[in-house]
Each structure stands twice: as structure tokens, then as C-alpha cells.
Amino acid sequence: MTDETIAGSADATLSSRELERLRAELDRVDAELRDRLAERIACCVKIAQVKREYGVPMMQPHRIGIVQERAAGFADRNGIDRDFMRRFYDLIIAETCRVEDLVIGAAGGSE
Amino acid sequence: MTDETIAGSADATLSSRELERLRAELDRVDAELRDRLAERIACCVKIAQVKREYGVPMMQPHRIGIVQERAAGFADRNGIDRDFMRRFYDLIIAETCRVEDLVIGAAGGSE
């Protein structure tokens, strides 16, 4: 082995170890992200149950506006792409509306 | 006021209070969800920096498979719609690939 190949192999070991460490960190963050997502959906189910019980109208469009505005502000402060953040919450809100519909038992849309 | 309208108004107060409490809970969960999302992106930036430094190939498709499989398993265990979960991670993975590309400075795709 030349000095160069030894150095190269040391580099490869170093980068593998570093990547392994970062991927373990990513897996931990992902587990928490999934837990929060499940918690969010569970919270919306509870909201839907209260709405059903008391006959409160299903959707409050101004709440969606608040959630999206907060998300946009957060994106700006944290260097996250605004469009991605909007699509991220569009997806989550659409799913929670769908789940709320199921809980409330409405066959109609969630406008 | 009749007994009925008094009862109706008490119900309305109760449901408003309960919804307010649940929405405050939702806002807290959302704040944590956003923090974890930002942490996930930051972690992927660090991974991209290591890859750039050591010349490691940009994408590891088997990692995407692992992330999606874990997400699917989590969805099944927690009564979350599998298709929603897949789209949730498709969106996040596409964004982190885009950000990784920017960090590594590759003009090409992220296949």
C-alpha cells in the first residue's frame, strides 16, 4: 500500500463513520417527526369529536390560514423553502380534513 | 331566556372552551413538528457536507427505501393512511434531495 492509498482508505473510514453517525441522528429525528405527525392527527380527531358532539361546523378556514401563515414565517426564519413548506402543510391539512370528515361522518366535502 | 336556550348557550360555551384547549394543543404539536422538520433538513445538510468533503456519491437509494419502509410500518401501527404517509415522505425526501444537491453543488438530478 502506498501512503496515498492508506490516506484514502483512512478518509473512507472517517467519512463512513461520520455518515453513519449522521444517519443515526436522522433516524432519531425521523422517529420524532413521525410521532409528532401521529400526535397531530390524533389531536384533529379529538377536535372532530368535539365538533360532532356539539354540532360545530366542520371546517374553520381561518384556522388553515393561521397554520399556513405560521409555517411560512417559520420557513423564512429557518431558511426553509417557502413553497415546500406550503406543500408540506397542504398535504397535512388535506389529510386531517379527510380524517375529520370520517369522524364527523359527513359524506360531503370539507370546504 | 328559556331553559332550552340557556342549556344551548352553556353547550356552546363548553364546546368553545374545549375547542380552544384542543387548538392550543394542536399549535404546540405543530411547533414541534416544524422544529423536527427543520432539524431533519439541517441533518441532511450536514450529510451533504460530509459527502462533498469526501466525494461520497450523492444519493443512496436504499436509504430512501429504508425511510419509506419505516414510515409505512409506523403508519400501519398507528392507524395512519399508508398512501398519505408515503406522499408525506415523498415530499420531504424530494426537498432534502434538492437541498443536498445545492450543498454538493451538483447541477444534475438527484437520482
GROMACS .gro file of C-alpha atoms in nm:
model
  222
    1MET     CA    1   0.000   0.000   0.000
    2THR     CA    2   0.128   0.344  -0.086
    3ASP     CA    3   0.093   0.636   0.158
    4GLU     CA    4  -0.176   0.770  -0.073
    5THR     CA    5  -0.393   0.459  -0.065
    6ILE     CA    6  -0.355   0.437   0.313
    7ALA     CA    7  -0.466   0.801   0.342
    8GLY     CA    8  -0.753   0.736   0.101
    9SER     CA    9  -0.867   0.437   0.299
   10ALA     CA   10  -0.845   0.634   0.626
   11ASP     CA   11  -1.059   0.903   0.462
   12ALA     CA   12  -1.314   0.646   0.354
   13THR     CA   13  -1.330   0.506   0.709
   14LEU     CA   14  -1.367   0.854   0.853
   15SER     CA   15  -1.645   0.952   0.611
   16SER     CA   16  -1.827   0.621   0.665
   17ARG     CA   17  -1.817   0.667   1.040
   18GLU     CA   18  -1.932   1.027   1.012
   19LEU     CA   19  -2.214   0.937   0.773
   20GLU     CA   20  -2.319   0.651   0.999
   21ARG     CA   21  -2.339   0.888   1.295
   22LEU     CA   22  -2.540   1.146   1.097
   23ARG     CA   23  -2.777   0.881   0.963
   24ALA     CA   24  -2.841   0.757   1.316
   25GLU     CA   25  -2.920   1.119   1.408
   26LEU     CA   26  -3.152   1.145   1.106
   27ASP     CA   27  -3.331   0.826   1.208
   28ARG     CA   28  -3.387   0.966   1.558
   29VAL     CA   29  -3.523   1.294   1.418
   30ASP     CA   30  -3.745   1.097   1.179
   31ALA     CA   31  -3.889   0.890   1.464
   32GLU     CA   32  -3.979   1.212   1.646
   33LEU     CA   33  -4.121   1.367   1.329
   34ARG     CA   34  -4.349   1.064   1.280
   35ASP     CA   35  -4.456   1.076   1.646
   36ARG     CA   36  -4.549   1.443   1.616
   37LEU     CA   37  -4.738   1.375   1.294
   38ALA     CA   38  -4.937   1.096   1.463
   39GLU     CA   39  -4.999   1.327   1.759
   40ARG     CA   40  -5.125   1.599   1.524
   41ILE     CA   41  -5.370   1.362   1.356
   42ALA     CA   42  -5.488   1.232   1.696
   43CYS     CA   43  -5.544   1.590   1.810
   44CYS     CA   44  -5.754   1.664   1.499
   45VAL     CA   45  -5.959   1.351   1.566
   46LYS     CA   46  -6.035   1.485   1.916
   47ILE     CA   47  -6.132   1.822   1.765
   48ALA     CA   48  -6.364   1.644   1.519
   49GLN     CA   49  -6.523   1.450   1.806
   50VAL     CA   50  -6.599   1.775   1.991
   51LYS     CA   51  -6.737   1.928   1.671
   52ARG     CA   52  -6.959   1.624   1.615
   53GLU     CA   53  -7.078   1.622   1.975
   54TYR     CA   54  -7.173   1.989   1.976
   55GLY     CA   55  -7.270   2.030   1.612
   56VAL     CA   56  -6.990   2.279   1.541
   57PRO     CA   57  -6.932   2.347   1.167
   58MET     CA   58  -6.666   2.117   1.030
   59MET     CA   59  -6.404   2.348   0.881
   60GLN     CA   60  -6.277   2.678   1.008
   61PRO     CA   61  -6.095   2.820   0.704
   62HIS     CA   62  -5.932   3.097   0.910
   63ARG     CA   63  -5.757   2.826   1.118
   64ILE     CA   64  -5.598   2.691   0.798
   65GLY     CA   65  -5.482   3.043   0.717
   66ILE     CA   66  -5.324   3.079   1.062
   67VAL     CA   67  -5.145   2.742   1.035
   68GLN     CA   68  -5.009   2.825   0.687
   69GLU     CA   69  -4.900   3.176   0.791
   70ARG     CA   70  -4.712   3.041   1.092
   71ALA     CA   71  -4.549   2.780   0.873
   72ALA     CA   72  -4.443   3.046   0.620
   73GLY     CA   73  -4.295   3.262   0.896
   74PHE     CA   74  -4.110   2.963   1.036
   75ALA     CA   75  -3.977   2.875   0.688
   76ASP     CA   76  -3.847   3.229   0.638
   77ARG     CA   77  -3.676   3.237   0.979
   78ASN     CA   78  -3.515   2.896   0.928
   79GLY     CA   79  -3.403   2.915   0.566
   80ILE     CA   80  -3.659   2.656   0.456
   81ASP     CA   81  -3.811   2.686   0.110
   82ARG     CA   82  -4.150   2.860   0.147
   83ASP     CA   83  -4.310   2.668  -0.137
   84PHE     CA   84  -4.200   2.335   0.010
   85MET     CA   85  -4.339   2.439   0.349
   86ARG     CA   86  -4.671   2.535   0.193
   87ARG     CA   87  -4.697   2.199   0.015
   88PHE     CA   88  -4.598   2.021   0.338
   89TYR     CA   89  -4.892   2.179   0.522
   90ASP     CA   90  -5.128   2.148   0.225
   91LEU     CA   91  -5.070   1.774   0.241
   92ILE     CA   92  -5.111   1.750   0.620
   93ILE     CA   93  -5.419   1.974   0.627
   94ALA     CA   94  -5.586   1.780   0.343
   95GLU     CA   95  -5.529   1.456   0.534
   96THR     CA   96  -5.657   1.592   0.865
   97CYS     CA   97  -5.967   1.731   0.685
   98ARG     CA   98  -6.025   1.387   0.537
   99VAL     CA   99  -5.991   1.223   0.879
  100GLU     CA  100  -6.216   1.487   1.040
  101ASP     CA  101  -6.478   1.415   0.773
  102LEU     CA  102  -6.465   1.046   0.859
  103VAL     CA  103  -6.504   1.120   1.231
  104ILE     CA  104  -6.790   1.364   1.183
  105GLY     CA  105  -6.945   1.120   0.942
  106ALA     CA  106  -7.012   1.374   0.672
  107ALA     CA  107  -7.027   1.237   0.322
  108GLY     CA  108  -6.974   1.581   0.168
  109GLY     CA  109  -6.654   1.773   0.104
  110SER     CA  110  -6.450   1.951   0.366
  111GLU     CA  111  -6.478   2.307   0.237
  112MET     CA  112  -8.438   3.302   2.812
  113THR     CA  113  -8.597   2.955   2.814
  114ASP     CA  114  -8.427   2.660   2.984
  115GLU     CA  115  -8.350   2.531   2.640
  116THR     CA  116  -8.167   2.840   2.519
  117ILE     CA  117  -7.973   2.855   2.846
  118ALA     CA  118  -7.868   2.491   2.801
  119GLY     CA  119  -7.778   2.561   2.437
  120SER     CA  120  -7.566   2.856   2.534
  121ALA     CA  121  -7.391   2.654   2.808
  122ASP     CA  122  -7.317   2.386   2.547
  123ALA     CA  123  -7.176   2.646   2.310
  124THR     CA  124  -6.950   2.783   2.587
  125LEU     CA  125  -6.836   2.432   2.677
  126SER     CA  126  -6.759   2.336   2.317
  127SER     CA  127  -6.577   2.668   2.255
  128ARG     CA  128  -6.361   2.615   2.561
  129GLU     CA  129  -6.287   2.255   2.467
  130LEU     CA  130  -6.203   2.350   2.107
  131GLU     CA  131  -5.981   2.633   2.230
  132ARG     CA  132  -5.791   2.390   2.453
  133LEU     CA  133  -5.750   2.137   2.172
  134ARG     CA  134  -5.639   2.404   1.925
  135ALA     CA  135  -5.375   2.524   2.172
  136GLU     CA  136  -5.258   2.160   2.194
  137LEU     CA  137  -5.255   2.140   1.812
  138ASP     CA  138  -5.047   2.458   1.792
  139ARG     CA  139  -4.793   2.312   2.037
  140VAL     CA  140  -4.771   1.988   1.839
  141ASP     CA  141  -4.734   2.189   1.517
  142ALA     CA  142  -4.447   2.393   1.662
  143GLU     CA  143  -4.267   2.069   1.750
  144LEU     CA  144  -4.344   1.921   1.408
  145ARG     CA  145  -4.190   2.225   1.238
  146ASP     CA  146  -3.884   2.208   1.467
  147ARG     CA  147  -3.829   1.841   1.382
  148LEU     CA  148  -3.871   1.915   1.011
  149ALA     CA  149  -3.609   2.193   1.032
  150GLU     CA  150  -3.382   1.957   1.228
  151ARG     CA  151  -3.424   1.689   0.962
  152ILE     CA  152  -3.327   1.930   0.683
  153ALA     CA  153  -3.028   2.057   0.887
  154CYS     CA  154  -2.917   1.698   0.939
  155CYS     CA  155  -2.936   1.629   0.564
  156VAL     CA  156  -2.728   1.942   0.500
  157LYS     CA  157  -2.458   1.802   0.732
  158ILE     CA  158  -2.474   1.469   0.549
  159ALA     CA  159  -2.434   1.651   0.216
  160GLN     CA  160  -2.134   1.841   0.353
  161VAL     CA  161  -1.963   1.516   0.453
  162LYS     CA  162  -2.043   1.367   0.112
  163ARG     CA  163  -1.898   1.672  -0.061
  164GLU     CA  164  -1.587   1.670   0.157
  165TYR     CA  165  -1.510   1.302   0.097
  166GLY     CA  166  -1.651   1.268  -0.255
  167VAL     CA  167  -1.918   1.018  -0.149
  168PRO     CA  168  -2.190   0.953  -0.415
  169MET     CA  169  -2.485   1.183  -0.361
  170MET     CA  170  -2.784   0.953  -0.328
  171GLN     CA  171  -2.810   0.620  -0.159
  172PRO     CA  172  -3.142   0.486  -0.295
  173HIS     CA  173  -3.152   0.205  -0.038
  174ARG     CA  174  -3.167   0.471   0.236
  175ILE     CA  175  -3.485   0.611   0.078
  176GLY     CA  176  -3.628   0.259   0.077
  177ILE     CA  177  -3.547   0.218   0.448
  178VAL     CA  178  -3.706   0.555   0.537
  179GLN     CA  179  -4.024   0.476   0.340
  180GLU     CA  180  -4.049   0.123   0.481
  181ARG     CA  181  -4.020   0.252   0.837
  182ALA     CA  182  -4.281   0.517   0.764
  183ALA     CA  183  -4.518   0.254   0.621
  184GLY     CA  184  -4.473   0.032   0.927
  185PHE     CA  185  -4.537   0.329   1.154
  186ALA     CA  186  -4.850   0.422   0.956
  187ASP     CA  187  -4.986   0.067   0.989
  188ARG     CA  188  -4.919   0.053   1.363
  189ASN     CA  189  -5.077   0.395   1.424
  190GLY     CA  190  -5.382   0.381   1.202
  191ILE     CA  191  -5.243   0.642   0.964
  192ASP     CA  192  -5.328   0.618   0.595
  193ARG     CA  193  -5.036   0.445   0.422
  194ASP     CA  194  -5.075   0.644   0.099
  195PHE     CA  195  -5.073   0.974   0.290
  196MET     CA  196  -4.761   0.864   0.476
  197ARG     CA  197  -4.586   0.774   0.150
  198ARG     CA  198  -4.671   1.113  -0.002
  199PHE     CA  199  -4.558   1.284   0.319
  200TYR     CA  200  -4.212   1.125   0.289
  201ASP     CA  201  -4.200   1.160  -0.090
  202LEU     CA  202  -4.236   1.536  -0.038
  203ILE     CA  203  -3.977   1.553   0.242
  204ILE     CA  204  -3.727   1.331   0.061
  205ALA     CA  205  -3.763   1.530  -0.263
  206GLU     CA  206  -3.692   1.852  -0.071
  207THR     CA  207  -3.392   1.711   0.115
  208CYS     CA  208  -3.253   1.576  -0.215
  209ARG     CA  209  -3.292   1.922  -0.364
  210VAL     CA  210  -3.115   2.081  -0.068
  211GLU     CA  211  -2.839   1.815  -0.076
  212ASP     CA  212  -2.788   1.891  -0.446
  213LEU     CA  213  -2.744   2.259  -0.364
  214VAL     CA  214  -2.490   2.180  -0.092
  215ILE     CA  215  -2.291   1.936  -0.304
  216GLY     CA  216  -2.310   2.184  -0.589
  217ALA     CA  217  -2.424   1.933  -0.845
  218ALA     CA  218  -2.628   2.073  -1.130
  219GLY     CA  219  -2.763   1.731  -1.225
  220GLY     CA  220  -3.058   1.535  -1.092
  221SER     CA  221  -3.070   1.356  -0.763
  222GLU     CA  222  -3.132   1.002  -0.885
   0.00000   0.00000   0.00000
